[in-house]
Each structure stands twice: as C-alpha cells, then as structure tokens.
Short mmCIF file of C-alpha atoms in Angstrom, two decimals:
data_model
loop_
_atom_site.label_atom_id
_atom_site.label_comp_id
_atom_site.label_asym_id
_atom_site.label_seq_id
_atom_site.Cartn_x
_atom_site.Cartn_y
_atom_site.Cartn_z
CA UNK A 10 -36.75 17.20 43.68
CA UNK A 11 -39.93 19.17 43.15
CA UNK A 12 -39.33 22.89 42.66
CA UNK A 13 -40.69 25.23 45.30
CA UNK A 14 -42.33 27.85 43.09
CA UNK A 15 -44.18 31.00 44.17
CA UNK A 16 -47.91 31.46 43.69
CA UNK A 17 -48.87 31.83 40.00
CA UNK A 18 -48.67 33.38 37.53
CA UNK A 19 -45.23 32.42 36.28
CA UNK A 20 -43.84 30.54 33.28
CA UNK A 21 -42.59 27.01 32.65
CA UNK A 22 -40.10 26.05 29.94
CA UNK A 23 -40.66 22.37 29.19
CA UNK A 24 -37.73 20.67 27.46
CA UNK A 25 -38.53 17.17 26.20
CA UNK A 26 -35.65 15.25 24.61
CA UNK A 27 -34.41 12.01 23.12
CA UNK A 28 -30.69 11.53 23.67
CA UNK A 29 -28.37 10.36 20.93
CA UNK A 30 -26.06 7.42 21.55
CA UNK A 31 -23.01 9.69 22.07
CA UNK A 32 -23.59 11.52 25.33
CA UNK A 33 -19.98 12.04 26.40
CA UNK A 34 -19.84 15.20 28.51
CA UNK A 35 -23.62 15.47 28.72
CA UNK A 36 -24.01 14.93 32.47
CA UNK A 37 -21.41 17.56 33.30
CA UNK A 38 -22.98 20.10 30.95
CA UNK A 39 -26.50 19.39 32.26
CA UNK A 40 -25.29 20.00 35.81
CA UNK A 41 -23.56 23.22 34.77
CA UNK A 42 -26.68 24.48 32.97
CA UNK A 43 -28.81 23.82 36.05
CA UNK A 44 -26.32 25.79 38.18
CA UNK A 45 -26.06 28.61 35.62
CA UNK A 46 -29.84 28.89 35.23
CA UNK A 47 -30.11 29.24 39.01
CA UNK A 48 -27.92 32.35 38.82
CA UNK A 49 -30.16 34.11 36.27
CA UNK A 50 -32.58 36.88 37.25
CA UNK A 51 -36.15 35.62 37.18
CA UNK A 52 -35.26 31.94 37.71
CA UNK A 53 -37.70 30.18 40.05
CA UNK A 54 -36.78 26.48 40.00
CA UNK A 55 -36.06 23.30 38.06
CA UNK A 56 -37.34 19.72 37.80
CA UNK A 57 -36.06 16.86 35.68
CA UNK A 58 -36.80 13.21 34.98
CA UNK A 59 -35.27 10.76 32.53
CA UNK A 60 -36.23 7.31 31.38
CA UNK A 61 -36.98 6.61 27.73
CA UNK A 62 -37.35 10.35 27.19
CA UNK A 63 -35.99 13.24 29.20
CA UNK A 64 -38.25 15.95 30.56
CA UNK A 65 -36.78 19.03 32.18
CA UNK A 66 -38.88 21.95 33.35
CA UNK A 67 -37.48 25.28 34.40
CA UNK A 68 -39.69 27.90 36.00
CA UNK A 69 -39.35 31.62 35.36
CA UNK A 70 -40.84 34.87 36.61
CA UNK A 71 -41.65 36.21 33.16
CA UNK A 72 -41.05 35.86 29.42
CA UNK A 73 -38.23 38.40 29.46
CA UNK A 74 -36.28 36.24 31.94
CA UNK A 75 -36.70 33.24 29.62
CA UNK A 76 -35.51 35.29 26.64
CA UNK A 77 -32.40 36.40 28.52
CA UNK A 78 -31.66 32.81 29.60
CA UNK A 79 -31.96 31.61 26.01
CA UNK A 80 -29.47 34.27 24.91
CA UNK A 81 -26.89 33.50 27.65
CA UNK A 82 -23.63 32.74 25.83
CA UNK A 83 -22.69 29.67 27.87
CA UNK A 84 -26.25 28.35 27.46
CA UNK A 85 -26.01 28.94 23.69
CA UNK A 86 -22.83 26.84 23.57
CA UNK A 87 -24.64 24.01 25.38
CA UNK A 88 -27.56 24.30 22.96
CA UNK A 89 -25.19 23.97 20.01
CA UNK A 90 -23.50 20.88 21.47
CA UNK A 91 -26.93 19.41 22.13
CA UNK A 92 -27.94 19.80 18.48
CA UNK A 93 -24.59 18.53 17.19
CA UNK A 94 -23.98 15.66 19.60
CA UNK A 95 -26.29 14.86 22.53
CA UNK A 96 -29.84 14.87 21.19
CA UNK A 97 -31.52 13.02 18.36
CA UNK A 98 -34.63 15.16 18.92
CA UNK A 99 -36.02 17.73 21.31
CA UNK A 100 -39.02 20.00 21.76
CA UNK A 101 -39.28 23.15 23.82
CA UNK A 102 -42.64 24.40 25.02
CA UNK A 103 -43.26 27.55 27.02
CA UNK A 104 -46.41 27.70 29.10
CA UNK A 105 -47.92 30.23 31.48
CA UNK A 106 -48.77 28.64 34.82
CA UNK A 107 -52.04 30.15 35.95
CA UNK A 108 -52.92 27.71 38.70
CA UNK A 109 -50.84 25.36 40.85
CA UNK A 110 -51.60 23.10 43.80
CA UNK A 111 -50.07 20.02 45.38
CA UNK A 112 -49.73 17.64 48.28
CA UNK A 113 -46.82 16.74 50.48
CA UNK A 114 -46.04 15.27 53.88
#
C-alpha cells in the first residue's frame, strides 16, 4: 500500500536490505516493527517491497521523531537480531522530502 503522507516537508527513512538465508522469525518481527512504528509520535506512514532486495520506507514528521524511533528499546532488539541473523547487508538513508506528487484512480 502507498502511504498517505501530508504535504511536505517531512522525512523518509529508506531501509534497503539483503536478507540472509536464516530468516526464521523475520516476518513476525517485521510486522511487529511496522505496528510499533505506527504508535510512535511523528510517524506518518510506511511502504515496503521485496524481491531480490528489500526496500522499506518509513515517513516521519521530523528528525527528532526518527531519533526517538531509533532509540526505542523494542526496535533496538529487532535491529540487533537483524545484524546477527536476518540480514547479510543493509543501508539506511534519511532524506528530507521537499516535494511530492502522484496519481491515483
């Protein structure tokens, strides 16, 4: 689903990943992280796609909201498991969205 974000400016956290062969428990944790992120102040939405690589984008009101999400204890546990077990590589990029437009029926 495409996130319904407010008019810019806002921020996007782009998480690009390559999964490791052992992904036991990954789907459940990914679902929990999406739910938990949605409960955080400043959260605006989420989009995700997976094929050869995974790309997940979360949208946030401001940089402080992103910082608080990164420091959430349950999120930190998921990050640790990701490094130890689920991902062979990942990159996180934070970008300010200054302009947005789209099309839909």
